[in-house]
Coordinates of N, CA and C in Angstrom, one line a residue:
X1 N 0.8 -1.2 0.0 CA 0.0 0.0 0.0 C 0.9 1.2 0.0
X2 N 0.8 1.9 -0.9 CA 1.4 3.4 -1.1 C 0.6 4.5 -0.1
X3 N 1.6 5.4 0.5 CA 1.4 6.4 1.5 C 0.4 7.8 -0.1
X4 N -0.9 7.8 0.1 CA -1.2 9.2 -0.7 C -0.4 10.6 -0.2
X5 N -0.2 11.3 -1.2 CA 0.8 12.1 -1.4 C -1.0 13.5 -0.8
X6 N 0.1 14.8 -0.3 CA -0.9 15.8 -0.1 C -1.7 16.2 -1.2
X7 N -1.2 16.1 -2.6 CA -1.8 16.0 -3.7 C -3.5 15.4 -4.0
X8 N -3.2 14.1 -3.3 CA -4.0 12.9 -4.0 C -5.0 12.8 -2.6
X9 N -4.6 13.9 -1.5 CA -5.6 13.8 0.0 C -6.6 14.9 -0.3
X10 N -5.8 16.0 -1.1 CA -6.8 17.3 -1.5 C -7.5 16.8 -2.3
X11 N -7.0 16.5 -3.4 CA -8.2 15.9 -4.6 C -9.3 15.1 -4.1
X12 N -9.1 14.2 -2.9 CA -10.0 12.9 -2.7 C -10.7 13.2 -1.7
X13 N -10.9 14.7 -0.8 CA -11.6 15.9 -0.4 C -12.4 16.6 -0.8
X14 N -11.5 17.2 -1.8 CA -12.5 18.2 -2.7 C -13.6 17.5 -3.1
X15 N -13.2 16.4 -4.0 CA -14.1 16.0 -4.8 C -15.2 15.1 -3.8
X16 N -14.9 14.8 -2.4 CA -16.0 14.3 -1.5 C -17.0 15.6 -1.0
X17 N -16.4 16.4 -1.3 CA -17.3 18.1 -1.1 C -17.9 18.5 -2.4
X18 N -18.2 17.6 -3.5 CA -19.0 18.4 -4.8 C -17.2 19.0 -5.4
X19 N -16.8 19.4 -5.1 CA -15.9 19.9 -6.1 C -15.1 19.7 -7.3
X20 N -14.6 20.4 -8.6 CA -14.1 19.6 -9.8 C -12.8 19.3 -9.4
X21 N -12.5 18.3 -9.6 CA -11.2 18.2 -9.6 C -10.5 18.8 -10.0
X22 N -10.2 19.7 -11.4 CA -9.1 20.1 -11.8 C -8.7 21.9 -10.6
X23 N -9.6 22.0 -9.9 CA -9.9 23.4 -9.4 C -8.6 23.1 -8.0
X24 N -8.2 22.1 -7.8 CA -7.4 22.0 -6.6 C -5.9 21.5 -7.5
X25 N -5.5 22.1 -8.7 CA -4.4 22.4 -9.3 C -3.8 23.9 -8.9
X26 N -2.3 24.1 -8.5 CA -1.9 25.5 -8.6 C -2.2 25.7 -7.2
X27 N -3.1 24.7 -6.1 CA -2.9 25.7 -4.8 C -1.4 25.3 -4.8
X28 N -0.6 26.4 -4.0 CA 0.9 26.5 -3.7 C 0.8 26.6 -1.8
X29 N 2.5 25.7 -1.8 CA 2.4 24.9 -0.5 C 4.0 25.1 -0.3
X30 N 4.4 25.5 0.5 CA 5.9 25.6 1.3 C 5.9 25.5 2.7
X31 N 6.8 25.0 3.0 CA 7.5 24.9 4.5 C 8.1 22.9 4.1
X32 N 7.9 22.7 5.5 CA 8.9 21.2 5.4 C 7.5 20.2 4.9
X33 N 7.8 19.0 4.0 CA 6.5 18.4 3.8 C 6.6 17.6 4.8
X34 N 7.1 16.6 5.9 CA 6.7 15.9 6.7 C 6.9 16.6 7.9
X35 N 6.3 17.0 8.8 CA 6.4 17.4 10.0 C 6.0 16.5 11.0
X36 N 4.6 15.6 11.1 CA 4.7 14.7 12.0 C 4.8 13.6 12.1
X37 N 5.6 13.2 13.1 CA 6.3 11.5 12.8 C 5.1 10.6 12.8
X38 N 5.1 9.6 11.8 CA 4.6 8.6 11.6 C 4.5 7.9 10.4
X39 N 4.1 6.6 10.4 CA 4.7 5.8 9.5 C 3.5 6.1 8.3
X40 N 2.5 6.7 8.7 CA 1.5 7.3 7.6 C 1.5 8.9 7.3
X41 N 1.7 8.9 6.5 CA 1.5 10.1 5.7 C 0.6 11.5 6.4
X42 N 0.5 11.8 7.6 CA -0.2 12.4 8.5 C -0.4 13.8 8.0
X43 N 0.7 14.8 7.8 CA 1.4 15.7 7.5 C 0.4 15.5 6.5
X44 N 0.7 15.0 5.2 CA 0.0 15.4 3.7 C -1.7 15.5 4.2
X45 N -2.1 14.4 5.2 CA -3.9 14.4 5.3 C -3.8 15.6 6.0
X46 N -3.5 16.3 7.0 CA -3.7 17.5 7.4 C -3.9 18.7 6.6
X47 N -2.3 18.9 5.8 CA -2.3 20.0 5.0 C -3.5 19.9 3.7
X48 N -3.6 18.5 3.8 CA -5.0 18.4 2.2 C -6.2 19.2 3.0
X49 N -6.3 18.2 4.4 CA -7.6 18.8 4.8 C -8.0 20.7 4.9
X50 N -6.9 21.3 5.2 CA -6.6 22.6 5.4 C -6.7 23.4 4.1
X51 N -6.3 22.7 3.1 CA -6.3 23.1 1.6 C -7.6 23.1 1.1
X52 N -8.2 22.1 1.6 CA -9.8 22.2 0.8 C -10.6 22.8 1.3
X53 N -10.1 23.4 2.8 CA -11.2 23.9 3.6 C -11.1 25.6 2.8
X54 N -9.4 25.4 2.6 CA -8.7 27.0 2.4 C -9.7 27.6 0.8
X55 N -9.8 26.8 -0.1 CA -10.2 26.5 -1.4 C -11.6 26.4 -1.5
X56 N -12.4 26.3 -0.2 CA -14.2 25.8 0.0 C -14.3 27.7 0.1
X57 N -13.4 28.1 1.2 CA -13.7 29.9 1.8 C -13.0 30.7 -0.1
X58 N -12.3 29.9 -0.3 CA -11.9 30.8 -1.3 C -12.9 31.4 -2.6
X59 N -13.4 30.1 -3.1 CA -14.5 30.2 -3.9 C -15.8 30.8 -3.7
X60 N -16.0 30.4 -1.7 CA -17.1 31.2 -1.8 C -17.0 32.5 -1.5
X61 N -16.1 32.9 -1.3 CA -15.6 34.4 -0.9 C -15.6 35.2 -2.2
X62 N -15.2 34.5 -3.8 CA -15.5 34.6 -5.3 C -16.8 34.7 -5.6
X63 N -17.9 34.1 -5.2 CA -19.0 33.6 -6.0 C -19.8 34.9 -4.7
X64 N -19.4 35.4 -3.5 CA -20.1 36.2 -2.7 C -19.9 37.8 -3.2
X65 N -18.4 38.0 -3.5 CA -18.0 39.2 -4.2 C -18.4 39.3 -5.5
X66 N -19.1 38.3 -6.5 CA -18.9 38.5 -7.7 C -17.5 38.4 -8.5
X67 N -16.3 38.1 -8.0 CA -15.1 38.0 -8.6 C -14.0 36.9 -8.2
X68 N -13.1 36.7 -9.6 CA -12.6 35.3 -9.7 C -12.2 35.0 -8.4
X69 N -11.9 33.4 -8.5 CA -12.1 32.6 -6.7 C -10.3 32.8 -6.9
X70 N -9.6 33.9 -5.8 CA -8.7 34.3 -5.0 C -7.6 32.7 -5.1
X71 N -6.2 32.8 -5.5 CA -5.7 31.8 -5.1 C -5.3 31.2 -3.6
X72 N -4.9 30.3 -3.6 CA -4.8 29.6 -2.2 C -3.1 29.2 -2.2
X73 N -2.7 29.6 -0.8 CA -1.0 29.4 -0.5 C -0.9 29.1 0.7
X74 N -0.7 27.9 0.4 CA -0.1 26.8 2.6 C 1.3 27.5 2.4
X75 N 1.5 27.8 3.7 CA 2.9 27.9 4.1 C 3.1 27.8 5.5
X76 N 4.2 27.7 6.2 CA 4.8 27.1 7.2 C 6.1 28.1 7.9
X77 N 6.0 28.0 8.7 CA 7.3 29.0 9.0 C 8.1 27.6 9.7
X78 N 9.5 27.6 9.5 CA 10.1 26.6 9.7 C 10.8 26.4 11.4

């Protein structure tokens, strides 16, 4: 069994919330990718979870102003 990558935790998110898949392309993500120890992929289900929530406010923050849905940027101070 392969560890899903933060990639493949947002997509499998989004798309359990109604969302298109291609729309969780281009969010941008920096700081360290594993931060908490364990032998599963923890770190990536967090930051996905955080990404779709970030990308749920972003859209509707777009569709409430009338203007395009604002990009989305994880980052981390190290």
């Amino acid at each position: 069994m392969t560890a899903k990558t933060f990639e493949e935790w947002l997509g499998e998110l989004w798309r359990a919330l109604g969302g298109e898949g291609a729309r969780t392309r281009g969010i941008g993500l920096s700081g360290p990718r594993h931060v908490l120890p364990s032998p599963y992929d923890v770190t990536g289900l967090c930051v996905g979870s955080i990404a779709a929530a970030a990308l749920a406010l972003a859209e509707l923050h777009g569709l409430r102003r009338g203007v395009a849905t604002p990009g989305v940027e994880l980052g981390s101070e190290e």
